[in-house]
Structures are given as structure tokens and as C-alpha cells.
CSV table of C-alpha atoms in Angstrom, one decimal:
chain,number,residue,atom,x,y,z
A,1194,MET,CA,85.9,63.4,52.1
A,1195,THR,CA,88.2,60.5,52.7
A,1196,PRO,CA,90.6,60.6,55.7
A,1197,ARG,CA,93.5,60.9,53.2
A,1198,GLU,CA,92.0,64.1,51.7
A,1199,ILE,CA,91.3,65.5,55.1
A,1200,GLU,CA,94.9,64.8,56.1
A,1201,ALA,CA,96.2,66.5,53.0
A,1202,LEU,CA,94.1,69.5,53.6
A,1203,LEU,CA,95.3,69.9,57.2
A,1204,LYS,CA,98.9,69.3,56.1
A,1205,GLU,CA,98.6,71.9,53.4
A,1206,ARG,CA,97.2,74.5,55.7
A,1207,PHE,CA,99.2,73.8,58.9
A,1208,GLY,CA,102.4,72.3,57.7
A,1209,ASP,CA,104.7,71.1,60.4
A,1210,ARG,CA,102.1,71.8,63.1
A,1211,ILE,CA,100.6,68.5,62.1
A,1212,PRO,CA,103.7,66.4,62.9
A,1213,GLU,CA,102.3,62.9,62.5
A,1214,SER,CA,99.3,61.1,61.0
A,1215,ARG,CA,98.0,57.6,60.8
A,1216,LEU,CA,95.4,56.7,58.3
A,1217,ASP,CA,95.3,52.9,58.2
A,1218,GLY,CA,93.3,52.2,61.4
A,1219,LEU,CA,89.6,52.2,62.1
A,1220,CYS,CA,90.0,55.8,63.3
A,1221,SER,CA,92.3,58.0,61.2
A,1222,TRP,CA,94.1,60.5,63.2
A,1223,SER,CA,96.5,63.4,63.1
A,1224,LEU,CA,98.7,64.7,65.8
A,1225,VAL,CA,98.3,68.4,66.3
A,1226,ASP,CA,100.7,70.8,68.0
A,1227,PRO,CA,99.0,71.7,71.3
A,1228,ALA,CA,99.7,75.3,70.8
A,1229,ALA,CA,97.7,75.3,67.5
A,1230,ILE,CA,94.7,73.3,68.6
A,1231,LEU,CA,92.3,76.2,68.8
A,1232,GLU,CA,93.3,77.3,65.3
A,1233,VAL,CA,93.0,73.8,63.9
A,1234,ALA,CA,89.6,73.3,65.6
A,1235,ARG,CA,88.3,76.5,64.2
A,1236,PHE,CA,89.6,75.6,60.7
A,1237,VAL,CA,88.0,72.1,60.6
A,1238,HIS,CA,84.7,73.5,61.9
A,1239,ASP,CA,84.5,76.5,59.5
A,1240,ASP,CA,86.1,75.1,56.3
A,1241,GLU,CA,83.6,74.7,53.5
A,1242,LYS,CA,84.9,71.3,52.5
A,1243,LEU,CA,85.2,69.9,56.0
A,1244,LYS,CA,82.4,71.4,58.1
A,1245,MET,CA,83.2,69.4,61.2
A,1246,ASP,CA,80.1,70.7,63.0
A,1247,HIS,CA,80.0,68.0,65.6
A,1248,LEU,CA,82.5,67.3,68.3
A,1249,GLU,CA,81.7,63.6,68.9
A,1250,LEU,CA,84.1,63.0,71.7
A,1251,LEU,CA,86.8,64.7,73.7
A,1252,GLY,CA,88.7,62.5,76.0
A,1253,GLY,CA,92.0,62.0,77.7
A,1254,VAL,CA,94.4,59.1,77.6
A,1255,ASP,CA,97.2,58.5,80.1
A,1256,TYR,CA,100.2,56.8,78.4
A,1257,LYS,CA,102.4,57.0,81.5
A,1258,ASP,CA,105.0,59.1,79.8
A,1259,ARG,CA,102.5,61.6,78.4
A,1260,ILE,CA,98.9,62.6,78.4
A,1261,GLU,CA,96.9,62.8,75.2
A,1262,VAL,CA,93.8,64.7,74.5
A,1263,VAL,CA,91.7,63.1,71.8
A,1264,TYR,CA,89.2,65.0,69.7
A,1265,VAL,CA,86.9,63.0,67.5
A,1266,VAL,CA,85.1,65.4,65.1
A,1267,ASN,CA,82.4,64.5,62.8
A,1268,SER,CA,80.5,66.3,60.0
A,1269,LEU,CA,76.8,65.9,60.0
A,1270,THR,CA,76.7,67.6,56.6
A,1271,TYR,CA,79.2,65.4,54.7
A,1272,HIS,CA,79.2,62.4,57.0
A,1273,HIS,CA,82.9,62.1,57.5
A,1274,ARG,CA,84.9,61.7,60.6
A,1275,TYR,CA,88.4,62.5,61.7
A,1276,THR,CA,90.4,62.4,64.9
A,1277,LEU,CA,92.8,65.0,66.3
A,1278,LYS,CA,95.3,64.2,69.0
A,1279,CYS,CA,97.5,66.5,71.2
A,1280,ARG,CA,100.3,65.2,73.3
A,1281,LEU,CA,100.9,67.0,76.6
A,1282,PRO,CA,103.5,66.7,79.3
A,1283,ARG,CA,102.3,64.5,82.2
A,1284,ASP,CA,103.4,66.8,85.0
A,1285,ASN,CA,101.6,69.9,83.7
A,1286,PRO,CA,99.0,69.1,81.0
A,1287,ARG,CA,97.6,72.4,79.8
A,1288,ILE,CA,95.8,73.2,76.5
A,1289,ARG,CA,93.5,75.9,75.1
A,1290,THR,CA,89.8,75.2,75.4
A,1291,VAL,CA,87.8,74.6,72.2
A,1292,GLU,CA,84.6,75.6,73.9
A,1293,SER,CA,84.3,78.6,71.6
A,1294,VAL,CA,84.2,76.3,68.5
A,1295,TRP,CA,82.0,73.5,69.8
A,1296,LYS,CA,79.8,74.4,72.8
A,1297,VAL,CA,79.6,70.8,73.8
A,1298,ALA,CA,83.3,70.8,74.6
A,1299,ASN,CA,82.3,72.5,77.9
A,1300,TRP,CA,81.2,69.3,79.6
A,1301,HIS,CA,83.7,67.0,77.8
A,1302,GLU,CA,86.6,69.2,79.0
A,1303,ARG,CA,85.3,69.2,82.5
A,1304,GLU,CA,85.2,65.4,82.4
A,1305,ALA,CA,88.8,65.3,81.1
A,1306,TYR,CA,89.8,67.7,83.8
A,1307,ASP,CA,88.0,65.6,86.4
A,1308,MET,CA,89.6,62.3,85.4
A,1309,PHE,CA,93.0,63.3,84.1
A,1310,GLY,CA,93.7,66.8,85.6
A,1311,ILE,CA,94.1,68.4,82.2
A,1312,ILE,CA,93.8,72.1,82.5
A,1313,PHE,CA,91.8,73.7,79.7
A,1314,GLU,CA,92.9,77.3,79.6
A,1315,GLY,CA,90.1,79.8,78.9
A,1316,HIS,CA,87.4,77.4,79.9
A,1317,SER,CA,84.4,79.2,81.3
A,1318,ASP,CA,83.6,76.9,84.2
A,1319,LEU,CA,86.4,74.3,84.8
A,1320,ARG,CA,85.0,72.4,87.8
A,1321,ARG,CA,84.8,68.6,88.4
A,1322,ILE,CA,81.8,67.1,86.7
A,1323,LEU,CA,81.5,63.6,88.2
A,1324,CYS,CA,83.6,63.4,91.3
A,1325,PRO,CA,82.7,65.5,94.3
A,1326,ASP,CA,84.2,69.0,94.4
A,1327,ASP,CA,86.5,68.0,97.3
A,1328,TRP,CA,87.8,64.8,95.7
A,1329,GLU,CA,91.6,64.4,95.7
A,1330,GLY,CA,93.6,63.2,92.7
A,1331,TYR,CA,92.6,62.3,89.2
A,1332,PRO,CA,91.1,58.8,89.1
A,1333,LEU,CA,91.9,57.7,85.6
A,1334,ARG,CA,95.6,58.4,85.8
A,1335,LYS,CA,97.7,55.3,85.8
A,1336,ASP,CA,99.5,56.2,89.0
A,1337,TYR,CA,96.3,57.0,90.9
A,1338,THR,CA,96.1,55.5,94.4
A,1339,PHE,CA,92.8,54.8,96.0
A,1340,PRO,CA,91.9,57.1,98.9
A,1341,GLY,CA,91.7,55.3,102.2
A,1342,LYS,CA,88.7,57.3,103.3
A,1343,TYR,CA,86.3,59.9,101.9
A,1344,HIS,CA,84.9,62.0,104.6
A,1345,ASP,CA,84.4,59.3,107.2
A,1346,MET,CA,83.4,56.6,104.8
A,1347,PRO,CA,86.0,53.8,104.1
A,1348,VAL,CA,86.8,53.2,100.5
B,529,MET,CA,63.1,51.6,116.7
B,530,GLY,CA,60.9,54.5,117.7
B,531,VAL,CA,60.8,56.5,120.8
B,532,LEU,CA,58.3,54.2,122.6
B,533,GLU,CA,60.3,51.1,122.2
B,534,GLY,CA,61.4,49.3,125.3
B,535,LYS,CA,59.8,51.9,127.7
B,536,PHE,CA,56.9,49.9,129.3
B,537,GLU,CA,56.3,47.0,131.5
B,538,ASP,CA,55.0,44.0,129.6
B,539,ASN,CA,51.2,43.5,130.3
B,540,VAL,CA,48.0,42.9,128.4
B,541,LEU,CA,47.6,46.6,127.5
B,542,VAL,CA,51.0,46.7,126.0
B,543,THR,CA,50.4,43.6,124.0
B,544,SER,CA,47.3,45.2,122.4
B,545,LEU,CA,49.1,48.4,121.8
B,546,ASP,CA,51.9,46.5,120.1
B,547,TRP,CA,49.4,44.8,117.9
B,548,VAL,CA,47.9,48.1,116.8
B,549,PHE,CA,51.3,49.8,116.2
B,550,ASN,CA,52.7,46.9,114.3
B,551,TRP,CA,49.6,46.4,112.3
B,552,ALA,CA,49.7,50.0,111.2
B,553,ARG,CA,53.4,50.2,110.5
B,554,SER,CA,53.7,46.9,108.7
B,555,SER,CA,50.5,47.5,106.6
B,556,SER,CA,51.6,50.8,105.0
B,557,PRO,CA,55.4,51.0,104.8
B,558,TRP,CA,55.7,53.8,102.3
B,559,PRO,CA,59.0,53.9,100.5
B,560,LEU,CA,61.1,56.9,99.8
B,561,SER,CA,61.1,57.5,96.1
B,562,PHE,CA,64.6,57.2,94.8
B,563,GLY,CA,66.7,54.8,92.7
B,564,LEU,CA,70.4,54.8,92.1
B,565,ALA,CA,71.1,52.3,89.3
B,566,CYS,CA,69.8,49.3,87.4
B,567,CYS,CA,68.1,48.0,90.6
B,568,ALA,CA,65.8,50.9,90.4
B,569,ILE,CA,64.5,49.5,87.2
B,570,GLU,CA,63.5,46.3,89.0
B,571,MET,CA,62.1,48.4,91.8
B,572,MET,CA,59.9,50.2,89.3
B,573,ALA,CA,58.8,46.9,87.8
B,574,THR,CA,57.9,45.8,91.3
B,575,GLY,CA,55.8,48.9,91.8
B,576,ALA,CA,54.0,48.4,88.4
B,577,SER,CA,51.0,46.3,87.7
B,578,ARG,CA,52.5,42.8,87.2
B,579,PHE,CA,54.1,42.6,90.6
B,580,ASP,CA,52.1,45.3,92.3
B,581,LEU,CA,53.8,46.5,95.4
B,582,ASP,CA,50.5,48.1,96.4
B,583,ARG,CA,49.3,44.6,97.5
B,584,PHE,CA,51.6,45.0,100.5
B,585,GLY,CA,50.7,48.7,101.1
B,586,ALA,CA,54.1,49.8,100.0
B,587,GLY,CA,53.2,51.2,96.6
B,588,ALA,CA,52.9,54.8,97.7
B,589,TYR,CA,56.4,56.2,96.8
B,590,ARG,CA,56.9,59.4,98.7
B,591,ALA,CA,58.9,62.2,97.2
B,592,THR,CA,60.0,63.5,100.6
B,593,PRO,CA,61.8,61.7,103.4
B,594,ARG,CA,59.5,63.3,106.0
B,595,GLN,CA,56.6,61.1,104.8
B,596,ALA,CA,58.5,58.0,104.1
B,597,ASP,CA,58.7,54.9,106.3
B,598,ILE,CA,61.2,52.7,104.5
B,599,MET,CA,64.1,53.4,102.3
B,600,ILE,CA,64.8,51.0,99.5
B,601,VAL,CA,68.4,51.6,98.6
B,602,ALA,CA,68.2,50.4,95.0
B,603,GLY,CA,71.6,50.5,93.3
B,604,THR,CA,75.2,51.5,93.5
B,605,VAL,CA,76.0,53.8,96.3
B,606,THR,CA,78.8,56.1,95.3
B,607,LEU,CA,80.7,58.0,97.9
B,608,LYS,CA,79.2,61.2,96.6
B,609,MET,CA,75.8,59.7,97.1
B,610,GLY,CA,76.7,58.1,100.4
B,611,ILE,CA,76.7,61.6,102.1
B,612,ARG,CA,73.3,62.3,100.6
B,613,ILE,CA,71.8,59.0,101.6
B,614,ARG,CA,72.9,59.5,105.2
B,615,ARG,CA,71.2,62.9,105.1
B,616,LEU,CA,68.0,61.5,103.6
B,617,TYR,CA,68.0,58.8,106.3
B,618,GLU,CA,68.4,61.3,109.0
B,619,GLN,CA,65.5,63.3,107.7
B,620,MET,CA,63.1,60.4,107.8
B,621,ALA,CA,60.8,60.2,110.8
B,622,ASP,CA,61.0,57.4,113.2
B,623,PRO,CA,60.2,54.5,113.0
B,624,LYS,CA,62.2,54.0,109.8
B,625,TYR,CA,63.5,50.9,108.1
B,626,VAL,CA,66.0,50.3,105.3
B,627,ILE,CA,66.0,47.6,102.6
B,628,SER,CA,69.3,47.3,100.9
B,629,MET,CA,68.6,46.1,97.4
B,630,GLY,CA,71.2,44.3,95.2
B,631,SER,CA,74.8,43.4,95.4
B,632,CYS,CA,76.1,47.0,95.1
B,633,SER,CA,74.3,48.4,98.0
B,634,ASN,CA,74.9,45.2,100.1
B,635,ASN,CA,78.7,45.2,99.8
B,636,GLY,CA,79.8,47.1,96.7
B,637,GLY,CA,79.1,44.2,94.3
B,638,PRO,CA,81.2,44.3,91.1
B,639,TYR,CA,82.9,47.5,92.4
B,640,TRP,CA,84.3,45.7,95.5
B,641,LYS,CA,87.9,45.8,94.4
B,642,TYR,CA,88.4,48.4,91.7
B,643,GLY,CA,85.7,50.9,92.4
B,644,TYR,CA,87.5,53.9,93.8
B,645,HIS,CA,84.2,55.8,94.0
B,646,VAL,CA,81.9,53.2,95.4
B,647,LEU,CA,80.9,52.7,99.0
B,648,LYS,CA,81.4,49.1,100.0
B,649,GLY,CA,77.9,48.5,101.3
B,650,VAL,CA,75.4,51.0,102.3
B,651,ASP,CA,75.6,49.7,105.9
B,652,GLU,CA,78.8,51.7,106.2
B,653,VAL,CA,76.6,54.9,106.5
B,654,ILE,CA,73.1,53.8,107.6
B,655,PRO,CA,71.7,50.7,109.5
B,656,VAL,CA,70.1,48.1,107.2
B,657,ASP,CA,67.2,45.9,108.2
B,658,VAL,CA,66.9,43.6,105.2
B,659,TYR,CA,69.5,42.7,102.6
B,660,VAL,CA,68.1,41.6,99.2
B,661,PRO,CA,70.7,39.7,97.2
B,662,GLY,CA,70.9,39.7,93.4
B,663,CYS,CA,72.4,41.7,90.6
B,664,PRO,CA,69.8,43.1,90.2
B,665,PRO,CA,67.3,41.1,92.2
B,666,ARG,CA,64.1,40.1,90.5
B,667,PRO,CA,60.9,41.8,91.6
B,668,GLU,CA,60.0,38.6,93.5
B,669,SER,CA,63.2,39.0,95.5
B,670,LEU,CA,62.3,42.5,96.5
B,671,LEU,CA,58.8,41.5,97.5
B,672,GLU,CA,60.3,38.7,99.6
B,673,GLY,CA,62.6,41.3,101.2
B,674,LEU,CA,59.6,43.5,101.9
B,675,ILE,CA,57.7,40.6,103.5
B,676,GLN,CA,60.7,39.8,105.7
B,677,LEU,CA,60.8,43.4,106.7
B,678,LYS,CA,57.1,43.3,107.6
B,679,ASP,CA,57.7,40.2,109.7
B,680,LYS,CA,60.4,42.1,111.5
B,681,ILE,CA,58.1,45.0,112.1
B,682,ARG,CA,55.5,42.7,113.5
B,683,ARG,CA,57.9,41.3,116.1
B,684,GLN,CA,58.6,44.8,117.6
B,685,THR,CA,57.3,45.6,121.1
B,686,ILE,CA,57.2,48.7,123.3
B,687,ALA,CA,57.7,46.4,126.3
B,688,ARG,CA,61.0,46.4,128.2
B,689,LYS,CA,63.1,43.4,127.5
B,690,SER,CA,63.1,41.0,130.5
B,691,GLU,CA,66.3,40.8,132.4
B,692,ALA,CA,66.6,37.0,132.0
């Protein structure tokens, strides 16, 4: 399916919970209401015409006024790809986990939590994945300040 | 280095003992088997047949710090790894030596300014005997570093330093 057809399908099914889309770039994307992400994820995974059986990437982006979670989903059956985005408030970014849809989301969400502090509600094991467990702050946030010391090692 | 160092009067016996100790230590400096980043690839190449680290008696990579004599810190030392490196170093038996291989482990290298997670030189956590520059150093450089370390080992003595 072309991105336009995918967008039409999503729009038809979810209506105003898909508030915005852009289809002209290299990576066509739709904005998804954060409250509906699990439902949308389940839909694109299960739908016979979409079959997005592969979560290619799940990442965070810090735009200074908001935090975005980006889901790049891919169909290994039909070879089409689409991007879903969710905008979250910067001071308390929380969103439902999609672990139950794509198992691989487990580690991706842990990484997004580690780097941006996004809380994935319902995640089975939300720990830091790269930084040490006692690390302070979220390194990829724009306002991150370097720690002066870690244990007794200067940074 | 070592418990015997600097404990004896300098005499002909000590000189012979020195020679035996240093010959043994410098002839088989077994490295601890661990690599941290791309330098480890060069270290592996150094150990393989073309460059053949075994020529210098240092080809027997040990999987445990208890059996290792030298530690080749090959790659980027993150803060998370820094703690573990210090523990591994403390677990090694005396006499022990450290070769710092590559820019990252010498001083943080490309992560010097913007690496929030990188230790700015492994010498912040453990004492280093030889620094091998390069990013990553070629196998020849590592061999040169090893030869420098062997020279350093051969200059060791168990004799007390004269008060002069």
C-alpha cells in the first residue's frame, strides 16, 4: 500500500484521533493521539491490508517544548512502511507500552526511557538499558547538564 | 611493582635475581582478554598470525584477571566500564602492568568534550605504564607499546634505591 492509502485507512478508522499527517517527505507519518496509541498499534499490526508485523524503530525526540515518541512500523509481508508519532508534554511524558503488540518494543522502550525519561505505562521491565542503574538525568534531553562526577570518577 | 621491590641491599646476588625475575616477567606478559571498542579489533589482529603477538610471549590471552600479567585497555572506557576495569585491575596478581591503547583510553579521544558517559582517560582509575597513541593504533604501534613495556620491566630491580 502507498502511504496515502495507509493514511486514508487510519483516518477512516480513527477519525480525529489522527490529528495530523504528512505524506510528502521520505518518511510519511501520522500524528496519533497518545491515549489511542495501543489501539492504533494493535490495528496496524492485525489489519489484513496493513500487517505491520515489524516495529523497525521506536525512539524519542526532544523538541524543547514537547517530547515525541516515534514508531516506524514496517510490513515484511507487503513491504510497506509507515511512521506514527505521539506528542507528549515535556514535564511528564507518559504513554502506554506497545510491548503486547510487538515484543521488540521492550528494549526500544527501555532505551527511550533511559535517554529521554519517557514512562511507558504497563511495561514489564522498565529499567535503564545503557546507562548504569544509578545514573542521574536523561542524557539526550536538550537541557541535560553533564554530571561533574560519577562515583569518584571525574567526567 | 611487586612485593619484593626496593626491599634489598644492592649486591651481586640481587643483580642475578633481578635478571631472573625480569627475564621471566618480560618474556611472558600474558594479557587479560578483554576489548572495549574498535581498538580491540586491532588488538585481535595483533594477536593473529600476520603480526603474531606470540613472538613476544604475550599471545596467551587469559580469561581471568588472576592469571593475567598485563592489561591492554583497548577502546573507549565508559564510566559504567570504569568501575569494572578498576575491579579487574585490583583482581590481577602483582606484578601487573597496564597498556592504554588508543586515544579514547589515553584521554577520552573524540569524546573529550561531548561524551557525558566517557571516562577522560583510563589513568583516572588505574595507573598506566605505557600509552599507545592512535585511533585506533595499528598493530605495529601496539607491538611497539609492548616492547616499551618489556624494556620497562627489564629495568626493574628489587634493590633499594640509593640515597644519593
